[in-house]
Amino acid sequence: MLRAAPWRNWARTESVRPVRVERPTTVAAVQRAVVAAGSAGLTIKAVGTGHSFTGIAVAPGVQLDLFDLRLPGLESGFAVDLPTGQVTVAAGMPLYRLTRLLEPLGLALPNLGDIDRQTIAGAVSTGTHGTGGGLVGLAGQVVALTLVTGDGSLLRVSPGENAELLPAVRLGLGALGIIVSVTVQCVPRFLLHAVEKTEPVDVVLDDYLERTNRADHFEFFWFPHTETALTKTNTRVSVADPGSRPARFSRWIDDELLANGVYRISCDVGTVFPAMVPPLARIAARVTGDRDFTDESRRVFSSSRTVRFREMEYGLPREQIAEAFRAVRALIERKRWRISFPIEVRSAAADDLWLSTAQGRDTGYIAVHRYVREDPREFFHAVEDIMRSYDARPHWGKIHYQGADSLREVFARFDDFLAVRDRLDPERRFTNTYLERVLGP
Ligand SMILES: Cc1cc2nc3c(=O)[nH]c(=O)nc-3n(C[C@H](O)[C@H](O)[C@H](O)COP(=O)(O)OP(=O)(O)OC[C@H]3O[C@@H](n4cnc5c(N)ncnc54)[C@H](O)[C@@H]3O)c2cc1C
């Protein structure tokens, strides 16, 4: 059989040649595709923009691209209920489009991650989050969704319909069905006052809990082989108080030339001459600091990432962040590894989603990265060993090496999720190798 063109994810860690690719434009066409895949004995999966580092989106059977999906009666792919601030969008809508559509309506998403390229369905399905001690991740902002289940039927899940399924389907790993629409709770549009500083990393660690409690959005990056952290503290301000907006050119210099550009050079040189990584890290730490500006929230939350990398991220009980971070730092020093990418520390509030990294506990996140040309395995395995000693939970879209048996120990509602999977996809139409590993057959 002639197969479709090869698909690769953003990080170049996964690739597949699906049997076929379909681009349905209507919900009925999605239903037909699921039924047809079943009749042909094929698995079927929706893919977003392929920004997961794991094989979670790999579709060896039928790959569904929902970029052109439109909801009945919504040519724009978008409906807003202004009194409640709830917005319903087609599942394949990228976050950058959604946030731009919200702005003229006086609305915004309460929080966002580091980038906005992902689709809404892809982002919620893996538990994508930003930072903010009092704010839940993206899936926690979902109030309702509609999906096509394993037998091709349409299932509406909302506080008024099949509400018992909400804690599973809002963060479903793509294992429970093809999501066709997502309703998100938005907030009134706001600006962010961003303060970025370089500070001694030990001072920041000692103060991490306090800063996370105090700030709307606090995070920091540590440059390995230095004593320096870049802290980012974002405060929500009213649209009536624009403050000082960064000039577009100076923002380009900071975001593109210094952040992405400096990292690219430093990573390339470090791959060939590992001994150069520490001095280059010190230069990177020096040139990427100290900014203070106010801008539209969507523009402050996310930036572009032009240097390709691989990432592992674990969510821990927040009070253990400083200790676990110091253990990772000691590991890098002991092993004398040359790590050219910073380690990122963020936070999120507890939520009630069964497979959320923040389920039932206020969470801190530690994310480690390696440049795309470096083999991440030795470093990531060793970091994972440390994380597991802290009862940590892996991000579903980022590299980890765990399977269902050990994941069951850290996700208290794991078996409840599996029961919903048995109900919505008894024949495993939506499975793939990654899902078999993390959820079981
Ligand atoms: C540069 C970069 C920066 C990142 N920054 C962050 C960050 O700040 N915070 C964070 O938490 N994560 C971050 N991530 C991870 C990323 O947000 C997640 O992996 C996210 O899932 C990617 O969305 P996507 O649209 O690319 O989905 P894909 O990776 O294509 O798919 C993810 C999953 O969603 C499923 N899916 C997609 N559409 C549907 C649908 N319609 N119905 C059912 N299932 C569906 C897929 O089958 C798959 O299981 C980052 C990734 C990269 C590469």
Short mmCIF file of C-alpha atoms and ligand atoms in Angstrom, two decimals:
data_model
loop_
_atom_site.label_atom_id
_atom_site.label_comp_id
_atom_site.label_asym_id
_atom_site.label_seq_id
_atom_site.Cartn_x
_atom_site.Cartn_y
_atom_site.Cartn_z
CA MET A 1 0.00 0.00 0.00
CA LEU A 2 1.23 3.52 -0.77
CA ARG A 3 1.78 5.27 2.53
CA ALA A 4 1.49 8.98 3.35
CA ALA A 5 4.51 11.29 3.55
CA PRO A 6 6.67 10.88 6.66
CA TRP A 7 5.74 12.94 9.73
CA ARG A 8 8.28 14.17 12.28
CA ASN A 9 7.79 15.94 15.58
CA TRP A 10 9.34 19.34 16.34
CA ALA A 11 12.17 17.86 18.42
CA ARG A 12 13.07 15.24 15.79
CA THR A 13 12.73 12.49 18.37
CA GLU A 14 9.82 10.72 16.64
CA SER A 15 8.82 9.97 13.08
CA VAL A 16 6.26 7.81 11.33
CA ARG A 17 4.80 7.18 7.89
CA PRO A 18 1.05 6.92 8.51
CA VAL A 19 -1.02 4.59 6.35
CA ARG A 20 -3.01 7.67 5.43
CA VAL A 21 -3.58 11.27 6.47
CA GLU A 22 -7.05 12.79 6.60
CA ARG A 23 -7.95 16.45 6.95
CA PRO A 24 -11.64 16.50 7.93
CA THR A 25 -13.38 19.85 7.82
CA THR A 26 -16.58 18.76 9.60
CA VAL A 27 -17.38 16.88 12.79
CA ALA A 28 -19.34 14.32 10.75
CA ALA A 29 -16.22 13.66 8.67
CA VAL A 30 -14.23 13.01 11.87
CA GLN A 31 -16.89 10.49 12.93
CA ARG A 32 -16.75 8.80 9.53
CA ALA A 33 -12.95 8.64 9.70
CA VAL A 34 -13.05 6.88 13.10
CA VAL A 35 -15.62 4.34 11.88
CA ALA A 36 -13.72 3.73 8.63
CA ALA A 37 -10.42 3.22 10.50
CA GLY A 38 -12.17 0.68 12.72
CA SER A 39 -13.58 -1.21 9.74
CA ALA A 40 -10.12 -1.33 8.16
CA GLY A 41 -8.53 -2.53 11.43
CA LEU A 42 -6.42 0.64 11.69
CA THR A 43 -5.67 2.85 14.67
CA ILE A 44 -6.47 6.55 14.32
CA LYS A 45 -4.99 9.59 16.05
CA ALA A 46 -5.34 13.33 15.85
CA VAL A 47 -2.07 15.17 15.66
CA GLY A 48 -1.58 18.78 16.72
CA THR A 49 1.52 20.67 15.72
CA GLY A 50 3.84 17.85 16.81
CA HIS A 51 5.37 19.82 19.67
CA SER A 52 5.41 16.85 22.04
CA PHE A 53 8.87 15.46 22.66
CA THR A 54 7.44 11.98 23.33
CA GLY A 55 5.82 9.60 20.85
CA ILE A 56 2.36 10.49 22.20
CA ALA A 57 1.17 11.89 18.84
CA VAL A 58 2.63 9.17 16.61
CA ALA A 59 -0.09 7.84 14.29
CA PRO A 60 1.03 4.78 12.32
CA GLY A 61 -2.52 4.07 11.07
CA VAL A 62 -4.73 7.05 10.19
CA GLN A 63 -3.37 10.48 11.09
CA LEU A 64 -6.01 13.18 11.51
CA ASP A 65 -4.99 16.77 10.89
CA LEU A 66 -7.73 18.99 12.34
CA PHE A 67 -6.32 22.35 11.34
CA ASP A 68 -9.22 22.98 8.92
CA LEU A 69 -11.96 21.55 11.14
CA ARG A 70 -14.94 23.90 11.51
CA LEU A 71 -17.73 23.56 14.03
CA PRO A 72 -21.36 23.57 12.83
CA GLY A 73 -22.51 27.16 12.38
CA LEU A 74 -19.10 28.60 13.32
CA GLU A 75 -17.32 29.55 10.15
CA SER A 76 -14.59 31.27 12.15
CA GLY A 77 -14.14 28.10 14.22
CA PHE A 78 -14.94 30.15 17.29
CA ALA A 79 -17.93 31.11 19.54
CA VAL A 80 -17.92 33.38 22.55
CA ASP A 81 -20.34 33.75 25.44
CA LEU A 82 -19.44 37.22 26.66
CA PRO A 83 -21.37 37.19 29.98
CA THR A 84 -19.44 34.12 31.21
CA GLY A 85 -16.20 34.67 29.28
CA GLN A 86 -16.40 31.12 27.95
CA VAL A 87 -15.09 30.53 24.46
CA THR A 88 -15.67 27.46 22.29
CA VAL A 89 -13.15 26.66 19.59
CA ALA A 90 -12.47 23.93 17.06
CA ALA A 91 -9.93 21.47 18.45
CA GLY A 92 -7.25 22.12 15.85
CA MET A 93 -6.98 25.85 16.52
CA PRO A 94 -3.42 26.92 17.42
CA LEU A 95 -3.08 28.87 20.67
CA TYR A 96 -1.56 31.88 18.90
CA ARG A 97 -4.71 32.21 16.78
CA LEU A 98 -6.99 31.83 19.77
CA THR A 99 -5.21 34.50 21.83
CA ARG A 100 -5.30 36.92 18.89
CA LEU A 101 -9.04 36.32 18.42
CA LEU A 102 -9.67 36.92 22.13
CA GLU A 103 -7.88 40.26 22.31
CA PRO A 104 -10.45 42.43 20.43
CA LEU A 105 -13.18 40.79 22.53
CA GLY A 106 -11.49 42.07 25.69
CA LEU A 107 -10.61 38.51 26.77
CA ALA A 108 -7.44 36.51 27.36
CA LEU A 109 -6.32 33.07 28.49
CA PRO A 110 -5.42 33.24 32.19
CA ASN A 111 -2.01 31.67 31.63
CA LEU A 112 0.14 30.26 28.82
CA GLY A 113 3.34 28.24 28.46
CA ASP A 114 6.62 29.32 26.92
CA ILE A 115 5.32 29.10 23.34
CA ASP A 116 1.92 29.44 21.64
CA ARG A 117 2.41 27.25 18.55
CA GLN A 118 0.49 24.24 19.94
CA THR A 119 -3.13 23.42 19.12
CA ILE A 120 -5.66 23.82 21.91
CA ALA A 121 -6.52 20.09 21.86
CA GLY A 122 -2.87 19.00 21.75
CA ALA A 123 -1.90 21.34 24.57
CA VAL A 124 -4.66 20.29 26.96
CA SER A 125 -4.25 16.59 26.12
CA THR A 126 -0.68 16.49 27.48
CA GLY A 127 -1.15 18.83 30.46
CA THR A 128 0.63 21.88 29.05
CA HIS A 129 1.19 24.55 31.71
CA GLY A 130 2.86 27.88 32.23
CA THR A 131 3.93 29.25 35.58
CA GLY A 132 1.96 30.76 38.45
CA GLY A 133 1.68 29.43 41.98
CA GLY A 134 -2.06 30.14 42.10
CA LEU A 135 -2.93 29.16 38.51
CA VAL A 136 -3.77 25.76 37.05
CA GLY A 137 -2.49 24.48 33.69
CA LEU A 138 -4.34 24.83 30.39
CA ALA A 139 -6.48 21.70 30.84
CA GLY A 140 -7.72 23.11 34.14
CA GLN A 141 -9.12 26.08 32.20
CA VAL A 142 -11.30 23.78 30.06
CA VAL A 143 -14.95 23.75 31.11
CA ALA A 144 -16.39 21.46 28.44
CA LEU A 145 -15.42 19.51 25.36
CA THR A 146 -16.89 17.31 22.68
CA LEU A 147 -15.17 14.22 21.41
CA VAL A 148 -15.68 11.37 19.00
CA THR A 149 -15.27 8.10 20.90
CA GLY A 150 -14.06 4.69 19.71
CA ASP A 151 -17.36 3.66 18.08
CA GLY A 152 -17.63 6.94 16.19
CA SER A 153 -20.28 8.50 18.40
CA LEU A 154 -20.22 12.09 19.60
CA LEU A 155 -19.88 12.67 23.34
CA ARG A 156 -20.43 16.02 25.01
CA VAL A 157 -18.73 16.37 28.41
CA SER A 158 -19.59 19.44 30.47
CA PRO A 159 -20.75 20.28 34.00
CA GLY A 160 -24.30 19.41 32.81
CA GLU A 161 -23.59 16.38 30.57
CA ASN A 162 -21.49 13.33 31.50
CA ALA A 163 -19.82 15.48 34.14
CA GLU A 164 -18.27 12.44 35.83
CA LEU A 165 -15.93 12.16 32.80
CA LEU A 166 -14.55 15.71 33.09
CA PRO A 167 -11.49 14.84 35.25
CA ALA A 168 -10.43 12.29 32.64
CA VAL A 169 -11.25 13.86 29.28
CA ARG A 170 -9.90 17.33 30.04
CA LEU A 171 -6.39 15.81 30.12
CA GLY A 172 -6.82 12.59 28.16
CA LEU A 173 -3.45 12.00 26.40
CA GLY A 174 -5.36 11.55 23.14
CA ALA A 175 -6.34 8.12 24.48
CA LEU A 176 -10.07 8.68 24.98
CA GLY A 177 -11.23 9.98 21.62
CA ILE A 178 -10.81 12.64 18.97
CA ILE A 179 -11.64 16.02 20.52
CA VAL A 180 -13.57 18.21 18.10
CA SER A 181 -14.38 21.22 20.26
CA VAL A 182 -13.03 22.74 23.45
CA THR A 183 -14.72 25.33 25.68
CA VAL A 184 -12.26 27.38 27.71
CA GLN A 185 -12.86 29.75 30.60
CA CYS A 186 -11.24 33.06 29.70
CA VAL A 187 -10.56 36.12 31.85
CA PRO A 188 -10.73 39.84 31.05
CA ARG A 189 -7.81 40.91 28.88
CA PHE A 190 -4.77 41.98 30.95
CA LEU A 191 -1.20 43.17 30.55
CA LEU A 192 1.88 41.79 32.25
CA HIS A 193 4.57 43.83 33.88
CA ALA A 194 7.66 41.71 33.35
CA VAL A 195 10.80 42.02 35.45
CA GLU A 196 13.74 39.86 34.37
CA LYS A 197 16.93 39.81 36.43
CA THR A 198 20.08 37.79 36.89
CA GLU A 199 20.54 36.77 40.52
CA PRO A 200 22.60 34.27 42.53
CA VAL A 201 20.88 30.92 42.10
CA ASP A 202 21.15 29.96 45.79
CA VAL A 203 19.40 33.14 46.85
CA VAL A 204 16.61 32.35 44.40
CA LEU A 205 16.31 28.74 45.62
CA ASP A 206 16.11 29.79 49.28
CA ASP A 207 13.37 32.23 48.34
CA TYR A 208 11.54 30.10 45.73
CA LEU A 209 8.42 29.27 47.79
CA GLU A 210 8.01 32.82 49.01
CA ARG A 211 8.40 34.29 45.50
CA THR A 212 6.02 31.72 44.03
CA ASN A 213 3.41 32.67 46.62
CA ARG A 214 3.93 36.38 46.21
CA ALA A 215 4.12 36.80 42.43
CA ASP A 216 1.39 36.17 39.87
CA HIS A 217 3.90 34.32 37.66
CA PHE A 218 7.38 33.48 38.87
CA GLU A 219 9.95 31.26 37.18
CA PHE A 220 13.70 31.01 36.82
CA PHE A 221 16.30 29.54 34.51
CA TRP A 222 19.65 28.36 35.85
CA PHE A 223 22.63 28.26 33.54
CA PRO A 224 24.63 25.13 34.48
CA HIS A 225 28.32 25.82 35.25
CA THR A 226 27.43 29.25 36.65
CA GLU A 227 26.12 30.59 39.96
CA THR A 228 23.53 32.62 38.07
CA ALA A 229 19.78 32.33 37.62
CA LEU A 230 17.66 34.43 35.29
CA THR A 231 14.47 35.19 37.21
CA LYS A 232 11.23 36.22 35.53
CA THR A 233 8.54 37.82 37.67
CA ASN A 234 5.36 38.81 35.86
CA THR A 235 2.67 40.90 37.52
CA ARG A 236 -0.80 41.22 36.04
CA VAL A 237 -1.83 44.82 35.42
CA SER A 238 -4.94 46.40 34.01
CA VAL A 239 -5.11 47.31 30.31
CA ALA A 240 -5.65 50.88 31.46
CA ASP A 241 -2.07 50.98 32.81
CA PRO A 242 0.17 50.25 29.84
CA GLY A 243 3.48 51.23 31.51
CA SER A 244 6.54 51.05 29.28
CA ARG A 245 6.21 48.79 26.27
CA PRO A 246 9.45 47.50 24.84
CA ALA A 247 10.26 48.87 21.40
CA ARG A 248 9.81 46.16 18.81
CA PHE A 249 13.46 46.33 17.77
CA SER A 250 14.81 46.04 21.31
CA ARG A 251 12.45 43.11 21.92
CA TRP A 252 13.81 41.42 18.79
CA ILE A 253 17.36 41.97 20.03
CA ASP A 254 16.49 40.45 23.43
CA ASP A 255 14.32 37.56 22.30
CA GLU A 256 15.78 36.54 18.99
CA LEU A 257 19.35 37.69 18.81
CA LEU A 258 20.41 37.32 22.41
CA ALA A 259 18.17 34.51 23.64
CA ASN A 260 17.83 32.25 20.60
CA GLY A 261 20.92 33.48 18.74
CA VAL A 262 23.31 33.25 21.68
CA TYR A 263 22.04 29.80 22.56
CA ARG A 264 22.43 28.54 19.03
CA ILE A 265 26.06 29.65 18.82
CA SER A 266 26.81 28.43 22.32
CA CYS A 267 25.17 25.03 21.64
CA ASP A 268 26.91 24.54 18.30
CA VAL A 269 30.33 25.42 19.68
CA GLY A 270 29.70 23.35 22.83
CA THR A 271 28.85 20.27 20.77
CA VAL A 272 32.24 20.36 19.06
CA PHE A 273 34.27 21.72 22.03
CA PRO A 274 32.55 20.63 25.28
CA ALA A 275 35.19 22.45 27.35
CA MET A 276 33.78 25.72 25.97
CA VAL A 277 30.33 25.11 27.49
CA PRO A 278 31.05 26.63 30.95
CA PRO A 279 32.61 29.90 29.65
CA LEU A 280 29.85 30.22 27.02
CA ALA A 281 27.21 29.63 29.71
CA ARG A 282 28.72 32.48 31.73
CA ILE A 283 28.49 34.77 28.68
CA ALA A 284 24.89 33.68 28.03
CA ALA A 285 24.01 34.36 31.67
CA ARG A 286 25.53 37.84 31.41
CA VAL A 287 23.87 38.95 28.18
CA THR A 288 20.34 37.67 28.80
CA GLY A 289 19.40 39.55 31.94
CA ASP A 290 17.75 42.60 33.41
CA ARG A 291 14.71 43.85 31.52
CA ASP A 292 11.62 45.60 32.77
CA PHE A 293 8.63 46.14 30.49
CA THR A 294 4.86 45.87 30.21
CA ASP A 295 3.03 44.30 27.31
CA GLU A 296 -0.06 42.32 26.25
CA SER A 297 -0.15 39.10 28.33
CA ARG A 298 0.07 36.76 25.33
CA ARG A 299 3.22 38.49 24.12
CA VAL A 300 4.93 38.28 27.51
CA PHE A 301 3.98 34.67 28.26
CA SER A 302 5.25 33.15 25.06
CA SER A 303 8.23 33.70 22.85
CA SER A 304 9.66 31.91 19.84
CA ARG A 305 12.06 28.99 20.24
CA THR A 306 14.28 28.75 17.21
CA VAL A 307 16.97 26.51 18.70
CA ARG A 308 15.82 22.90 18.66
CA PHE A 309 16.24 20.90 21.86
CA ARG A 310 14.96 17.87 23.80
CA GLU A 311 13.23 18.26 27.15
CA MET A 312 12.27 16.30 30.26
CA GLU A 313 10.05 17.92 32.89
CA TYR A 314 8.84 16.63 36.23
CA GLY A 315 6.19 18.05 38.58
CA LEU A 316 7.02 17.73 42.30
CA PRO A 317 5.37 18.68 45.57
CA ARG A 318 6.35 22.34 45.50
CA GLU A 319 8.15 22.40 48.85
CA GLN A 320 10.66 19.86 47.52
CA ILE A 321 11.80 21.93 44.55
CA ALA A 322 14.89 23.51 46.13
CA GLU A 323 16.22 20.19 47.43
CA ALA A 324 15.57 18.32 44.16
CA PHE A 325 17.10 21.15 42.14
CA ARG A 326 20.26 21.03 44.27
CA ALA A 327 20.43 17.26 43.72
CA VAL A 328 20.34 17.80 39.93
CA ARG A 329 23.00 20.49 40.18
CA ALA A 330 25.24 18.19 42.26
CA LEU A 331 24.71 15.42 39.69
CA ILE A 332 25.92 17.64 36.82
CA GLU A 333 28.98 18.67 38.84
CA ARG A 334 29.77 15.11 39.94
CA LYS A 335 29.50 13.70 36.42
CA ARG A 336 31.33 16.69 34.92
CA TRP A 337 28.74 16.85 32.12
CA ARG A 338 28.76 19.95 29.94
CA ILE A 339 25.15 21.10 29.71
CA SER A 340 24.60 24.02 27.35
CA PHE A 341 20.87 24.53 28.01
CA PRO A 342 19.44 26.18 31.13
CA ILE A 343 17.29 24.32 33.65
CA GLU A 344 13.84 25.86 34.07
CA VAL A 345 11.81 25.97 37.28
CA ARG A 346 8.10 26.86 37.26
CA SER A 347 4.95 26.22 39.32
CA ALA A 348 1.21 25.57 39.09
CA ALA A 349 -1.68 25.31 41.52
CA ALA A 350 -3.25 21.97 42.46
CA ASP A 351 -6.03 20.75 40.18
CA ASP A 352 -8.43 17.81 40.09
CA LEU A 353 -7.57 16.22 36.72
CA TRP A 354 -6.71 12.56 37.13
CA LEU A 355 -3.57 12.52 34.98
CA SER A 356 -2.41 16.03 35.75
CA THR A 357 1.11 16.52 37.10
CA ALA A 358 -0.53 18.90 39.59
CA GLN A 359 -3.40 16.61 40.62
CA GLY A 360 -4.19 17.20 44.30
CA ARG A 361 -1.06 19.18 45.14
CA ASP A 362 0.53 22.57 44.59
CA THR A 363 3.32 21.78 42.20
CA GLY A 364 6.78 22.98 41.25
CA TYR A 365 8.36 21.92 37.95
CA ILE A 366 11.97 21.19 37.05
CA ALA A 367 12.71 20.96 33.34
CA VAL A 368 16.04 19.87 31.88
CA HIS A 369 17.01 20.25 28.24
CA ARG A 370 19.66 19.10 25.82
CA TYR A 371 20.56 20.55 22.46
CA VAL A 372 19.13 18.59 19.51
CA ARG A 373 22.59 17.41 18.39
CA GLU A 374 23.42 15.88 21.78
CA ASP A 375 22.28 12.50 23.07
CA PRO A 376 20.10 13.30 26.09
CA ARG A 377 19.72 9.77 27.46
CA GLU A 378 22.42 9.48 30.11
CA PHE A 379 21.59 12.89 31.58
CA PHE A 380 17.81 12.40 31.42
CA HIS A 381 17.92 8.91 32.97
CA ALA A 382 19.98 10.20 35.88
CA VAL A 383 17.68 13.21 36.39
CA GLU A 384 14.69 10.88 36.26
CA ASP A 385 16.20 8.75 39.04
CA ILE A 386 16.41 11.85 41.21
CA MET A 387 12.86 12.91 40.35
CA ARG A 388 11.44 9.52 41.19
CA SER A 389 12.93 9.75 44.66
CA TYR A 390 10.71 12.84 45.14
CA ASP A 391 7.44 11.22 44.11
CA ALA A 392 7.50 13.36 40.97
CA ARG A 393 5.21 13.05 37.94
CA PRO A 394 6.42 13.33 34.34
CA HIS A 395 4.95 15.75 31.78
CA TRP A 396 3.18 13.55 29.20
CA GLY A 397 4.50 15.54 26.26
CA LYS A 398 8.13 15.54 27.40
CA ILE A 399 10.72 12.79 27.42
CA HIS A 400 10.58 10.28 30.27
CA TYR A 401 11.26 6.58 30.50
CA GLN A 402 8.46 5.33 32.76
CA GLY A 403 5.75 2.77 32.11
CA ALA A 404 2.27 2.07 33.50
CA ASP A 405 3.46 0.19 36.62
CA SER A 406 5.53 3.01 38.07
CA LEU A 407 3.16 5.75 36.86
CA ARG A 408 0.29 4.12 38.74
CA GLU A 409 2.25 4.76 41.95
CA VAL A 410 2.41 8.54 41.45
CA PHE A 411 -0.96 9.27 39.80
CA ALA A 412 -3.51 8.42 42.49
CA ARG A 413 -6.45 8.21 40.03
CA PHE A 414 -4.57 6.22 37.37
CA ASP A 415 -6.94 3.24 37.47
CA ASP A 416 -9.99 5.48 37.32
CA PHE A 417 -8.56 6.93 34.10
CA LEU A 418 -8.04 3.42 32.70
CA ALA A 419 -11.67 2.60 33.46
CA VAL A 420 -12.77 5.60 31.37
CA ARG A 421 -10.44 4.46 28.59
CA ASP A 422 -12.09 1.02 28.66
CA ARG A 423 -15.48 2.71 28.40
CA LEU A 424 -14.69 5.20 25.60
CA ASP A 425 -12.17 3.20 23.59
CA PRO A 426 -12.63 -0.50 24.40
CA GLU A 427 -11.08 -1.58 21.11
CA ARG A 428 -8.07 0.75 21.45
CA ARG A 429 -8.70 2.66 18.22
CA PHE A 430 -6.68 5.58 19.60
CA THR A 431 -3.66 3.78 20.96
CA ASN A 432 -0.03 3.83 19.86
CA THR A 433 3.28 2.51 21.20
CA TYR A 434 3.70 5.37 23.67
CA LEU A 435 0.20 4.97 25.10
CA GLU A 436 0.68 1.21 25.42
CA ARG A 437 3.81 1.88 27.41
CA VAL A 438 2.35 4.49 29.77
CA LEU A 439 -1.23 3.20 30.10
CA GLY A 440 -0.90 -0.47 29.22
CA PRO A 441 -2.52 -2.43 26.35
C1 LIG B 1 9.58 24.50 21.98
C2 LIG B 1 8.56 23.87 22.90
C3 LIG B 1 8.11 24.57 24.01
C4 LIG B 1 7.18 23.99 24.88
N1 LIG B 1 6.77 24.70 25.97
C5 LIG B 1 5.94 24.12 26.87
C6 LIG B 1 5.55 24.82 28.06
O1 LIG B 1 5.91 25.97 28.28
N2 LIG B 1 4.74 24.15 28.93
C7 LIG B 1 4.33 22.88 28.72
O2 LIG B 1 3.65 22.32 29.58
N3 LIG B 1 4.65 22.22 27.59
C8 LIG B 1 5.44 22.81 26.67
N4 LIG B 1 5.78 22.13 25.52
C9 LIG B 1 5.13 20.84 25.26
C10 LIG B 1 3.85 21.03 24.42
O3 LIG B 1 3.06 22.05 24.94
C11 LIG B 1 2.99 19.75 24.45
O4 LIG B 1 3.74 18.65 24.07
C12 LIG B 1 1.72 19.89 23.58
O5 LIG B 1 0.99 18.72 23.70
C13 LIG B 1 2.01 20.10 22.12
O6 LIG B 1 0.80 20.41 21.44
P1 LIG B 1 0.61 19.98 19.93
O7 LIG B 1 -0.55 20.72 19.37
O8 LIG B 1 1.89 20.08 19.22
O9 LIG B 1 0.18 18.46 20.13
P2 LIG B 1 0.89 17.12 19.59
O10 LIG B 1 2.23 17.03 20.20
O11 LIG B 1 0.78 17.05 18.12
O12 LIG B 1 -0.08 16.02 20.26
C14 LIG B 1 -0.10 15.86 21.66
C15 LIG B 1 -1.20 14.88 22.05
O13 LIG B 1 -2.46 15.49 21.83
C16 LIG B 1 -3.27 14.60 21.07
N5 LIG B 1 -4.20 15.39 20.29
C17 LIG B 1 -3.95 16.41 19.46
N6 LIG B 1 -5.11 16.84 18.93
C18 LIG B 1 -6.09 16.06 19.45
C19 LIG B 1 -7.50 16.01 19.28
N7 LIG B 1 -8.15 16.84 18.48
N8 LIG B 1 -8.18 15.06 19.96
C20 LIG B 1 -7.55 14.21 20.78
N9 LIG B 1 -6.23 14.21 20.98
C21 LIG B 1 -5.51 15.14 20.31
C22 LIG B 1 -2.30 13.83 20.23
O14 LIG B 1 -2.87 12.64 19.74
C23 LIG B 1 -1.23 13.58 21.25
O15 LIG B 1 -1.64 12.54 22.10
C24 LIG B 1 6.68 22.68 24.62
C25 LIG B 1 7.12 21.99 23.49
C26 LIG B 1 8.05 22.58 22.64
C27 LIG B 1 8.53 21.81 21.44
#
